[in-house]
């Protein structure tokens, strides 16, 4: 039997990290998960602990990272990823994107591994160009509340590119747009878990601002497919992965009200500072280079996600 390929996934206990662990296990890899569990939860990966092709390190990648044995791939998905999380832990957010990325690039070099980093549509900030393609440089406020995340991710792209050009390291950069699905944290403050949690608890639905700001929501399985294809491609420049189906937050709240059957109403709260007014990925590059496009319609994805939340112990 040929030896399994070995992949290190940081942020393994988080929303995206845990789905990636599942996918790579399914593809026959040996998966090494790493997480410091600040925002992740072991419940997302506990089903993997019984497998001999899975191992887990409880570790903060901002500190020196050691993994014994060979590594073929590193996927860096560790980071707080929601605005309320990075407001609560701004320094850790900066460190995991900067120091953490540097440590992992060093590890990738030592192991001759290919490294994929999870970048974000936040590198475009509150965009002046719509939809956003990869050549747009962005409109980011470095010292605003989102700056700790946005600038860490921009630095992450810069240092990853530097390792690619200076050290000839094999690197991949994915820019992830809003993604949703089972295993999101109900209290992470983002629109979808906030609205579904409110519907399940019989609370009013909190739309920020007048709800005219837009987002484009991608179902997690589609995103994971895009990541998998990008990792195995030979393309080193950034690639947007997201669903271009754009919707206002007010419409999104109304869809969730209809789906959940809640009798609650929408209430309007102040818009957070620097909240992007519009966001939609231009996915031409992903289509051309990866032959990828999203398949799951919002209606279907929202239903699967709501079923997941409904079945959490809190609501049984
Ligand atoms: N939002 C909202 N109510 C909430 C949480 C979020 O109206 O309870 C809005 C938020 O202001 C933003 C949009 O929904 O305009 C998406 O927010 P999220 O935090 O999900 O993602 P991001 O802003 O990072 O795209």
GROMACS .gro file of C-alpha atoms and ligand atoms in nm:
model
  341
    1UNK     CA    1   0.000   0.000   0.000
    2UNK     CA    2   0.139   0.341  -0.088
    3UNK     CA    3   0.199   0.577   0.203
    4UNK     CA    4  -0.075   0.830   0.272
    5UNK     CA    5  -0.009   1.196   0.192
    6UNK     CA    6   0.013   1.402   0.512
    7UNK     CA    7  -0.164   1.734   0.554
    8UNK     CA    8  -0.149   1.977   0.847
    9UNK     CA    9  -0.469   2.179   0.894
   10UNK     CA   10  -0.454   2.470   1.140
   11UNK     CA   11  -0.779   2.590   1.288
   12UNK     CA   12  -0.892   2.228   1.260
   13UNK     CA   13  -1.159   2.260   1.530
   14UNK     CA   14  -1.318   2.564   1.365
   15UNK     CA   15  -1.600   2.586   1.114
   16UNK     CA   16  -1.397   2.565   0.793
   17UNK     CA   17  -1.104   2.371   0.941
   18UNK     CA   18  -1.327   2.088   1.059
   19UNK     CA   19  -1.496   2.053   0.719
   20UNK     CA   20  -1.151   2.046   0.558
   21UNK     CA   21  -1.041   1.769   0.798
   22UNK     CA   22  -1.346   1.566   0.691
   23UNK     CA   23  -1.272   1.620   0.323
   24UNK     CA   24  -0.904   1.525   0.342
   25UNK     CA   25  -0.983   1.215   0.550
   26UNK     CA   26  -1.238   1.119   0.283
   27UNK     CA   27  -0.974   1.166   0.012
   28UNK     CA   28  -0.742   0.922   0.193
   29UNK     CA   29  -0.494   1.164   0.353
   30UNK     CA   30  -0.335   1.143   0.696
   31UNK     CA   31  -0.469   1.458   0.864
   32UNK     CA   32  -0.290   1.642   1.145
   33UNK     CA   33  -0.528   1.893   1.300
   34UNK     CA   34  -0.399   2.183   1.509
   35UNK     CA   35  -0.600   2.436   1.710
   36UNK     CA   36  -0.561   2.639   2.030
   37UNK     CA   37  -0.940   2.615   2.082
   38UNK     CA   38  -0.989   2.989   2.148
   39UNK     CA   39  -1.275   3.006   1.900
   40UNK     CA   40  -1.285   2.645   1.775
   41UNK     CA   41  -1.460   2.355   1.944
   42UNK     CA   42  -1.352   1.993   1.978
   43UNK     CA   43  -1.714   1.890   1.921
   44UNK     CA   44  -1.659   1.976   1.551
   45UNK     CA   45  -1.394   1.705   1.514
   46UNK     CA   46  -1.460   1.457   1.793
   47UNK     CA   47  -1.592   1.204   1.538
   48UNK     CA   48  -1.239   1.194   1.386
   49UNK     CA   49  -1.047   1.103   1.702
   50UNK     CA   50  -1.119   0.732   1.663
   51UNK     CA   51  -0.948   0.722   1.322
   52UNK     CA   52  -0.585   0.621   1.303
   53UNK     CA   53  -0.531   0.857   1.007
   54UNK     CA   54  -0.622   1.158   1.224
   55UNK     CA   55  -0.420   1.322   1.500
   56UNK     CA   56  -0.468   1.644   1.689
   57UNK     CA   57  -0.230   1.894   1.845
   58UNK     CA   58  -0.366   2.148   2.095
   59UNK     CA   59  -0.130   2.429   2.002
   60UNK     CA   60  -0.118   2.803   1.926
   61UNK     CA   61   0.053   2.850   1.588
   62UNK     CA   62   0.170   3.199   1.689
   63UNK     CA   63   0.432   3.006   1.888
   64UNK     CA   64   0.697   2.785   1.725
   65UNK     CA   65   0.527   2.494   1.547
   66UNK     CA   66   0.676   2.147   1.556
   67UNK     CA   67   0.531   1.849   1.371
   68UNK     CA   68   0.728   1.525   1.347
   69UNK     CA   69   0.751   1.331   1.022
   70UNK     CA   70   0.695   1.438   0.663
   71UNK     CA   71   0.434   1.688   0.551
   72UNK     CA   72   0.303   1.726   0.197
   73UNK     CA   73   0.060   2.011   0.253
   74UNK     CA   74  -0.015   2.280   0.510
   75UNK     CA   75  -0.350   2.459   0.515
   76UNK     CA   76  -0.349   2.762   0.744
   77UNK     CA   77  -0.706   2.819   0.859
   78UNK     CA   78  -0.644   2.924   1.219
   79UNK     CA   79  -0.786   3.269   1.295
   80UNK     CA   80  -1.076   3.434   1.469
   81UNK     CA   81  -1.303   3.508   1.174
   82UNK     CA   82  -1.602   3.708   1.292
   83UNK     CA   83  -1.611   4.077   1.375
   84UNK     CA   84  -1.714   4.025   1.739
   85UNK     CA   85  -1.438   3.768   1.790
   86UNK     CA   86  -1.164   3.988   1.658
   87UNK     CA   87  -1.293   4.281   1.862
   88UNK     CA   88  -1.264   4.063   2.172
   89UNK     CA   89  -0.920   3.920   2.088
   90UNK     CA   90  -0.755   4.172   1.856
   91UNK     CA   91  -0.393   4.095   1.945
   92UNK     CA   92  -0.435   3.719   1.894
   93UNK     CA   93  -0.605   3.794   1.562
   94UNK     CA   94  -0.303   3.995   1.447
   95UNK     CA   95  -0.059   3.735   1.576
   96UNK     CA   96  -0.214   3.428   1.417
   97UNK     CA   97  -0.223   3.595   1.074
   98UNK     CA   98   0.131   3.733   1.099
   99UNK     CA   99   0.352   3.535   1.342
  100UNK     CA  100   0.146   3.220   1.288
  101UNK     CA  101   0.178   3.243   0.911
  102UNK     CA  102   0.553   3.305   0.943
  103UNK     CA  103   0.598   2.996   1.163
  104UNK     CA  104   0.399   2.781   0.922
  105UNK     CA  105   0.588   2.910   0.617
  106UNK     CA  106   0.908   2.815   0.798
  107UNK     CA  107   0.766   2.470   0.867
  108UNK     CA  108   0.657   2.436   0.502
  109UNK     CA  109   1.009   2.521   0.390
  110UNK     CA  110   1.169   2.275   0.628
  111UNK     CA  111   0.932   1.998   0.518
  112UNK     CA  112   0.924   2.096   0.149
  113UNK     CA  113   0.547   2.113   0.184
  114UNK     CA  114   0.302   2.314  -0.026
  115UNK     CA  115   0.126   2.582   0.181
  116UNK     CA  116  -0.225   2.719   0.125
  117UNK     CA  117  -0.338   3.021   0.322
  118UNK     CA  118  -0.694   3.124   0.399
  119UNK     CA  119  -0.716   3.486   0.296
  120UNK     CA  120  -1.041   3.675   0.280
  121UNK     CA  121  -1.266   3.917   0.095
  122UNK     CA  122  -1.179   4.152   0.384
  123UNK     CA  123  -0.855   4.232   0.201
  124UNK     CA  124  -1.085   4.438  -0.027
  125UNK     CA  125  -1.219   4.628   0.279
  126UNK     CA  126  -1.524   4.843   0.202
  127UNK     CA  127  -1.476   4.804  -0.173
  128UNK     CA  128  -1.499   5.083  -0.429
  129UNK     CA  129  -1.504   4.828  -0.711
  130UNK     CA  130  -1.796   4.593  -0.762
  131UNK     CA  131  -1.792   4.296  -0.799
  132UNK     CA  132  -1.445   4.241  -0.657
  133UNK     CA  133  -1.186   4.070  -0.872
  134UNK     CA  134  -0.839   3.965  -0.760
  135UNK     CA  135  -0.667   4.264  -0.922
  136UNK     CA  136  -0.846   4.512  -0.697
  137UNK     CA  137  -0.618   4.634  -0.416
  138UNK     CA  138  -0.889   4.716  -0.168
  139UNK     CA  139  -1.009   4.995   0.057
  140UNK     CA  140  -0.911   4.905   0.412
  141UNK     CA  141  -0.899   5.121   0.725
  142UNK     CA  142  -0.586   4.994   0.903
  143UNK     CA  143  -0.679   5.134   1.244
  144UNK     CA  144  -1.054   5.062   1.244
  145UNK     CA  145  -1.208   4.775   1.442
  146UNK     CA  146  -1.174   4.537   1.146
  147UNK     CA  147  -0.815   4.645   1.078
  148UNK     CA  148  -0.669   4.378   1.307
  149UNK     CA  149  -0.814   4.106   1.086
  150UNK     CA  150  -0.790   4.277   0.748
  151UNK     CA  151  -0.430   4.388   0.789
  152UNK     CA  152  -0.319   4.055   0.938
  153UNK     CA  153  -0.461   3.885   0.630
  154UNK     CA  154  -0.299   4.136   0.396
  155UNK     CA  155   0.035   4.081   0.569
  156UNK     CA  156  -0.028   3.707   0.543
  157UNK     CA  157  -0.065   3.736   0.165
  158UNK     CA  158   0.248   3.952   0.142
  159UNK     CA  159   0.472   3.719   0.341
  160UNK     CA  160   0.336   3.414   0.161
  161UNK     CA  161   0.416   3.572  -0.175
  162UNK     CA  162   0.763   3.665  -0.046
  163UNK     CA  163   0.832   3.302   0.050
  164UNK     CA  164   0.708   3.200  -0.292
  165UNK     CA  165   0.931   3.438  -0.486
  166UNK     CA  166   1.235   3.445  -0.257
  167UNK     CA  167   1.241   3.083  -0.138
  168UNK     CA  168   1.052   2.926  -0.431
  169UNK     CA  169   0.808   2.777  -0.182
  170UNK     CA  170   0.495   2.630  -0.339
  171UNK     CA  171   0.212   2.848  -0.210
  172UNK     CA  172  -0.160   2.897  -0.275
  173UNK     CA  173  -0.379   3.191  -0.169
  174UNK     CA  174  -0.755   3.166  -0.148
  175UNK     CA  175  -0.969   3.473  -0.079
  176UNK     CA  176  -1.277   3.344   0.098
  177UNK     CA  177  -1.606   3.534   0.075
  178UNK     CA  178  -1.890   3.492   0.327
  179UNK     CA  179  -1.942   3.120   0.383
  180UNK     CA  180  -2.204   2.939   0.590
  181UNK     CA  181  -2.309   2.592   0.694
  182UNK     CA  182  -2.326   2.349   0.984
  183UNK     CA  183  -2.069   2.401   1.265
  184UNK     CA  184  -2.077   2.779   1.253
  185UNK     CA  185  -2.080   2.901   1.610
  186UNK     CA  186  -2.423   3.021   1.713
  187UNK     CA  187  -2.272   3.305   1.918
  188UNK     CA  188  -2.005   3.419   1.670
  189UNK     CA  189  -2.207   3.733   1.594
  190UNK     CA  190  -2.231   3.684   1.221
  191UNK     CA  191  -2.555   3.747   1.041
  192UNK     CA  192  -2.660   3.390   0.969
  193UNK     CA  193  -2.604   3.231   1.312
  194UNK     CA  194  -2.735   3.548   1.478
  195UNK     CA  195  -3.061   3.538   1.280
  196UNK     CA  196  -3.113   3.163   1.315
  197UNK     CA  197  -3.030   3.171   1.688
  198UNK     CA  198  -3.275   3.457   1.737
  199UNK     CA  199  -3.547   3.269   1.548
  200UNK     CA  200  -3.490   2.957   1.761
  201UNK     CA  201  -3.494   3.153   2.089
  202UNK     CA  202  -3.799   3.362   1.997
  203UNK     CA  203  -3.603   3.688   1.985
  204UNK     CA  204  -3.639   3.969   1.734
  205UNK     CA  205  -3.409   3.959   1.432
  206UNK     CA  206  -3.134   4.224   1.460
  207UNK     CA  207  -3.055   4.383   1.126
  208UNK     CA  208  -2.770   4.634   1.147
  209UNK     CA  209  -2.814   4.968   0.970
  210UNK     CA  210  -3.106   4.980   0.725
  211UNK     CA  211  -3.018   4.635   0.591
  212UNK     CA  212  -2.936   4.765   0.243
  213UNK     CA  213  -2.573   4.645   0.266
  214UNK     CA  214  -2.513   4.336   0.056
  215UNK     CA  215  -2.328   4.006   0.098
  216UNK     CA  216  -2.301   3.692  -0.117
  217UNK     CA  217  -2.321   3.367   0.078
  218UNK     CA  218  -2.144   3.046  -0.022
  219UNK     CA  219  -2.235   2.703   0.117
  220UNK     CA  220  -1.944   2.535   0.293
  221UNK     CA  221  -1.926   2.224   0.070
  222UNK     CA  222  -1.882   2.444  -0.238
  223UNK     CA  223  -1.604   2.636  -0.066
  224UNK     CA  224  -1.422   2.318   0.039
  225UNK     CA  225  -1.435   2.191  -0.319
  226UNK     CA  226  -1.276   2.518  -0.436
  227UNK     CA  227  -1.001   2.493  -0.173
  228UNK     CA  228  -0.927   2.134  -0.267
  229UNK     CA  229  -0.897   2.221  -0.636
  230UNK     CA  230  -0.678   2.524  -0.569
  231UNK     CA  231  -0.441   2.326  -0.346
  232UNK     CA  232  -0.388   2.068  -0.619
  233UNK     CA  233  -0.354   2.329  -0.895
  234UNK     CA  234  -0.025   2.497  -0.989
  235UNK     CA  235  -0.156   2.853  -0.948
  236UNK     CA  236   0.021   3.079  -0.695
  237UNK     CA  237  -0.171   3.407  -0.731
  238UNK     CA  238  -0.482   3.476  -0.517
  239UNK     CA  239  -0.812   3.320  -0.620
  240UNK     CA  240  -1.155   3.437  -0.501
  241UNK     CA  241  -1.382   3.157  -0.388
  242UNK     CA  242  -1.739   3.251  -0.306
  243UNK     CA  243  -2.091   3.253  -0.437
  244UNK     CA  244  -2.176   3.556  -0.654
  245UNK     CA  245  -2.547   3.538  -0.564
  246UNK     CA  246  -2.571   3.878  -0.393
  247UNK     CA  247  -2.847   3.972  -0.149
  248UNK     CA  248  -2.919   4.260   0.089
  249UNK     CA  249  -2.901   4.177   0.459
  250UNK     CA  250  -3.266   4.278   0.497
  251UNK     CA  251  -3.370   4.027   0.228
  252UNK     CA  252  -3.147   3.769   0.391
  253UNK     CA  253  -3.321   3.825   0.727
  254UNK     CA  254  -3.659   3.788   0.553
  255UNK     CA  255  -3.551   3.460   0.394
  256UNK     CA  256  -3.449   3.326   0.734
  257UNK     CA  257  -3.777   3.444   0.890
  258UNK     CA  258  -3.969   3.257   0.616
  259UNK     CA  259  -3.755   2.943   0.650
  260UNK     CA  260  -3.774   2.923   1.029
  261UNK     CA  261  -4.139   3.023   1.055
  262UNK     CA  262  -4.058   3.258   1.343
  263UNK     CA  263  -4.324   3.508   1.444
  264UNK     CA  264  -4.056   3.759   1.549
  265UNK     CA  265  -4.000   4.084   1.363
  266UNK     CA  266  -3.694   4.263   1.229
  267UNK     CA  267  -3.549   4.533   1.454
  268UNK     CA  268  -3.286   4.777   1.330
  269UNK     CA  269  -2.966   4.833   1.530
  270UNK     CA  270  -2.676   5.070   1.451
  271UNK     CA  271  -2.443   4.970   1.170
  272UNK     CA  272  -2.097   4.871   1.304
  273UNK     CA  273  -1.801   5.094   1.209
  274UNK     CA  274  -1.649   5.020   0.866
  275UNK     CA  275  -1.913   4.759   0.781
  276UNK     CA  276  -1.865   4.699   0.404
  277UNK     CA  277  -2.160   4.831   0.202
  278UNK     CA  278  -2.147   4.572  -0.071
  279UNK     CA  279  -1.965   4.250  -0.142
  280UNK     CA  280  -1.978   4.007  -0.432
  281UNK     CA  281  -1.695   3.795  -0.568
  282UNK     CA  282  -1.595   3.801  -0.931
  283UNK     CA  283  -1.520   3.430  -0.974
  284UNK     CA  284  -1.400   3.439  -1.336
  285UNK     CA  285  -1.051   3.330  -1.229
  286UNK     CA  286  -1.175   3.033  -1.025
  287UNK     CA  287  -1.389   2.924  -1.320
  288UNK     CA  288  -1.103   2.950  -1.567
  289UNK     CA  289  -0.822   2.805  -1.359
  290UNK     CA  290  -1.003   2.554  -1.139
  291UNK     CA  291  -1.314   2.482  -1.344
  292UNK     CA  292  -1.498   2.565  -1.021
  293UNK     CA  293  -1.828   2.732  -0.951
  294UNK     CA  294  -2.072   2.699  -0.662
  295UNK     CA  295  -2.351   2.443  -0.694
  296UNK     CA  296  -2.561   2.476  -0.379
  297UNK     CA  297  -2.849   2.723  -0.394
  298UNK     CA  298  -2.907   2.940  -0.087
  299UNK     CA  299  -3.248   2.785  -0.024
  300UNK     CA  300  -3.100   2.437   0.007
  301UNK     CA  301  -2.792   2.545   0.204
  302UNK     CA  302  -2.996   2.750   0.452
  303UNK     CA  303  -3.226   2.456   0.517
  304UNK     CA  304  -2.936   2.218   0.591
  305UNK     CA  305  -2.780   2.480   0.821
  306UNK     CA  306  -3.105   2.548   1.007
  307UNK     CA  307  -3.157   2.173   1.061
  308UNK     CA  308  -2.810   2.162   1.217
  309UNK     CA  309  -2.882   2.450   1.457
  310UNK     CA  310  -3.227   2.315   1.545
  311UNK     CA  311  -3.072   1.987   1.657
  312UNK     CA  312  -2.814   2.142   1.889
  313UNK     CA  313  -2.862   2.028   2.254
  314UNK     CA  314  -2.964   2.384   2.352
  315UNK     CA  315  -3.283   2.362   2.143
  316UNK     CA  316  -3.387   2.001   2.202
  317LIG     N1  317  -2.545   4.184   1.053
  317LIG     C1  318  -2.673   4.217   1.093
  317LIG     N2  319  -2.721   4.165   1.209
  317LIG     C2  320  -2.650   4.080   1.288
  317LIG     C3  321  -2.520   4.045   1.246
  317LIG     C4  322  -2.470   4.098   1.128
  317LIG     O1  323  -2.742   4.293   1.024
  317LIG     O2  324  -2.703   4.037   1.395
  317LIG     C5  325  -2.493   4.243   0.928
  317LIG     C6  326  -2.354   4.303   0.939
  317LIG     O3  327  -2.360   4.437   0.981
  317LIG     C7  328  -2.304   4.291   0.796
  317LIG     C8  329  -2.374   4.164   0.745
  317LIG     O4  330  -2.481   4.139   0.834
  317LIG     O5  331  -2.348   4.399   0.718
  317LIG     C9  332  -2.283   4.044   0.744
  317LIG     O6  333  -2.221   4.038   0.867
  317LIG     P1  334  -2.128   3.919   0.912
  317LIG     O7  335  -2.076   3.952   1.048
  317LIG     O8  336  -2.205   3.791   0.895
  317LIG     O9  337  -2.011   3.914   0.806
  317LIG     P2  338  -1.912   4.027   0.745
  317LIG    O10  339  -1.957   4.164   0.783
  317LIG    O11  340  -1.779   3.993   0.799
  317LIG    O12  341  -1.929   4.004   0.600
   0.00000   0.00000   0.00000
